[in-house]
Amino acid sequence: MSIELTSFKREYPHSTPPSTSSNSVKKGFLAFRQHCIKCHTLNGEGVSIGPELNYAVSVTEYWQQKWLSRFIANPQSVRVNNKMIPFYRDIENQE
Ligand code: HEC
């Protein structure tokens, strides 16, 4: 038996931002990778417990930022009876 080492970028080529991306994009992606990809796909890569978040239309296009932040922190405060768990930890605001 052997264990093959691989990189996230090799396994998830369509969701990893390009190496030329800004630091805020890279930090945001690391947070997403740590906390969200276990339930969501981004460009089809990840886990499909929750909905895909980037296509056909990205959530950042049809959600206003303040409501998106509030939904992530406390989904029930925006949509009653939805199945997403609240995100309790502080994530650094990337702006
Ligand atoms: C334990 C699984 C789980 C985790 C972890 C999770 N989500 Fe979700 N998420 C869901 C589910 C399930 C839904 C669908 C909610 C519903 O409508 O019932 C959802 C819905 C959403 C939506 C609404 C999409 C739409 O417009 O319909 C957004 C945005 C979202 N999640 C973002 C995130 C972000 C960002 C993170 C990480 C901070 C995250 N989620 C972590 C399960 C999860």
CSV table of C-alpha atoms and ligand atoms in Angstrom, one decimal:
chain,number,residue,atom,x,y,z
A,1,MET,CA,0.0,0.0,0.0
A,2,SER,CA,1.3,3.5,-0.7
A,3,ILE,CA,0.1,7.0,0.0
A,4,GLU,CA,0.3,9.4,-2.9
A,5,LEU,CA,0.9,13.0,-1.9
A,6,THR,CA,-0.9,15.5,-3.9
A,7,SER,CA,-1.8,19.2,-3.8
A,8,PHE,CA,-5.1,20.9,-3.4
A,9,LYS,CA,-4.6,22.7,-6.7
A,10,ARG,CA,-4.0,19.4,-8.5
A,11,GLU,CA,-7.2,17.9,-7.1
A,12,TYR,CA,-9.3,21.1,-7.4
A,13,PRO,CA,-8.0,22.9,-10.5
A,14,HIS,CA,-11.3,24.8,-11.2
A,15,SER,CA,-11.8,26.3,-7.8
A,16,THR,CA,-8.3,27.2,-6.7
A,17,PRO,CA,-7.6,30.8,-7.5
A,18,PRO,CA,-4.7,31.6,-9.8
A,19,SER,CA,-1.3,32.2,-8.1
A,20,THR,CA,-1.4,35.8,-9.3
A,21,SER,CA,-4.6,36.5,-7.2
A,22,SER,CA,-4.6,39.2,-4.5
A,23,ASN,CA,-3.9,38.2,-0.9
A,24,SER,CA,-7.5,38.8,0.1
A,25,VAL,CA,-8.7,36.4,-2.6
A,26,LYS,CA,-6.1,33.8,-1.4
A,27,LYS,CA,-7.1,34.3,2.3
A,28,GLY,CA,-10.8,34.0,1.4
A,29,PHE,CA,-10.2,30.8,-0.5
A,30,LEU,CA,-8.3,29.3,2.4
A,31,ALA,CA,-11.2,30.1,4.7
A,32,PHE,CA,-13.6,28.6,2.2
A,33,ARG,CA,-11.5,25.5,1.9
A,34,GLN,CA,-11.3,25.2,5.6
A,35,HIS,CA,-14.9,25.8,6.5
A,36,CYS,CA,-17.2,25.6,3.5
A,37,ILE,CA,-16.0,23.1,0.9
A,38,LYS,CA,-17.0,20.2,3.1
A,39,CYS,CA,-20.6,21.0,2.2
A,40,HIS,CA,-20.4,23.1,-0.9
A,41,THR,CA,-19.0,22.9,-4.4
A,42,LEU,CA,-17.3,25.7,-6.2
A,43,ASN,CA,-17.2,25.3,-9.9
A,44,GLY,CA,-18.3,21.7,-9.4
A,45,GLU,CA,-15.4,20.8,-6.9
A,46,GLY,CA,-16.1,20.0,-3.3
A,47,VAL,CA,-19.0,18.3,-1.6
A,48,SER,CA,-22.7,18.5,-2.6
A,49,ILE,CA,-24.5,18.6,0.8
A,50,GLY,CA,-25.3,22.3,0.1
A,51,PRO,CA,-25.8,24.0,-3.2
A,52,GLU,CA,-23.1,24.9,-5.7
A,53,LEU,CA,-22.1,28.5,-5.0
A,54,ASN,CA,-20.5,29.8,-8.2
A,55,TYR,CA,-22.5,28.6,-11.2
A,56,ALA,CA,-24.8,28.9,-13.1
A,57,VAL,CA,-24.8,32.3,-11.3
A,58,SER,CA,-22.4,33.1,-8.4
A,59,VAL,CA,-24.0,33.8,-5.1
A,60,THR,CA,-21.9,37.0,-5.0
A,61,GLU,CA,-24.0,38.3,-7.9
A,62,TYR,CA,-27.5,37.7,-6.6
A,63,TRP,CA,-26.8,38.2,-2.8
A,64,GLN,CA,-26.0,41.6,-1.4
A,65,GLN,CA,-22.8,41.4,0.7
A,66,LYS,CA,-24.5,42.4,4.0
A,67,TRP,CA,-27.1,39.7,3.7
A,68,LEU,CA,-24.6,37.1,2.6
A,69,SER,CA,-22.5,37.9,5.7
A,70,ARG,CA,-25.6,37.7,7.9
A,71,PHE,CA,-26.7,34.4,6.3
A,72,ILE,CA,-23.3,32.8,6.8
A,73,ALA,CA,-23.2,33.9,10.5
A,74,ASN,CA,-26.8,32.9,11.2
A,75,PRO,CA,-28.8,31.3,8.3
A,76,GLN,CA,-32.0,31.1,10.2
A,77,SER,CA,-32.0,34.9,10.7
A,78,VAL,CA,-32.4,35.3,6.9
A,79,ARG,CA,-34.2,32.2,5.8
A,80,VAL,CA,-36.3,30.2,8.3
A,81,ASN,CA,-36.2,26.4,7.9
A,82,ASN,CA,-33.1,26.3,5.8
A,83,LYS,CA,-30.6,23.5,6.4
A,84,MET,CA,-27.3,25.4,6.7
A,85,ILE,CA,-25.6,25.4,10.1
A,86,PRO,CA,-24.6,28.8,11.6
A,87,PHE,CA,-20.9,29.7,11.2
A,88,TYR,CA,-19.9,30.6,14.8
A,89,ARG,CA,-16.2,31.4,14.4
A,90,ASP,CA,-15.0,34.8,13.5
A,91,ILE,CA,-13.7,35.1,10.0
A,92,GLU,CA,-11.6,38.1,9.3
A,93,ASN,CA,-13.4,40.5,7.1
A,94,GLN,CA,-11.5,40.5,3.9
A,95,GLU,CA,-12.3,44.1,2.9
B,1,HEC,C1,-22.7,21.4,7.3
B,1,HEC,C2,-22.8,21.8,5.9
B,1,HEC,C3,-22.6,23.3,5.5
B,1,HEC,C4,-21.5,24.0,5.8
B,1,HEC,C5,-20.3,23.7,6.6
B,1,HEC,C6,-21.7,25.3,5.1
B,1,HEC,N1,-22.9,25.3,4.4
B,1,HEC,FE1,-23.7,26.7,3.2
B,1,HEC,N2,-25.4,25.7,3.0
B,1,HEC,C7,-25.6,24.4,3.4
B,1,HEC,C8,-26.9,23.9,3.0
B,1,HEC,C9,-27.5,22.6,3.3
B,1,HEC,C10,-27.5,25.0,2.3
B,1,HEC,C11,-28.9,25.1,1.7
B,1,HEC,C12,-29.8,25.7,2.8
B,1,HEC,C13,-31.2,25.6,2.4
B,1,HEC,O1,-31.7,26.3,1.6
B,1,HEC,O2,-31.9,24.8,3.1
B,1,HEC,C14,-26.5,26.1,2.3
B,1,HEC,C15,-26.7,27.3,1.7
B,1,HEC,C16,-25.7,28.3,1.6
B,1,HEC,C17,-25.9,29.5,0.8
B,1,HEC,C18,-27.1,30.0,0.1
B,1,HEC,C19,-27.0,29.6,-1.3
B,1,HEC,C20,-28.2,30.0,-2.1
B,1,HEC,O3,-28.3,31.1,-2.6
B,1,HEC,O4,-29.2,29.2,-2.2
B,1,HEC,C21,-24.7,30.2,0.9
B,1,HEC,C22,-24.3,31.5,0.3
B,1,HEC,C23,-23.8,29.4,1.7
B,1,HEC,N3,-24.4,28.2,2.1
B,1,HEC,C24,-22.5,29.7,2.0
B,1,HEC,C25,-21.7,29.0,2.9
B,1,HEC,C26,-20.4,29.4,3.3
B,1,HEC,C27,-19.7,30.7,2.8
B,1,HEC,C28,-19.9,28.5,4.2
B,1,HEC,C29,-18.6,28.5,5.0
B,1,HEC,C30,-18.4,29.6,5.8
B,1,HEC,C31,-20.9,27.5,4.3
B,1,HEC,N4,-22.0,27.8,3.5
B,1,HEC,C32,-20.8,26.3,5.1
B,1,HEC,C33,-24.7,23.6,4.1
B,1,HEC,C34,-23.5,24.0,4.6
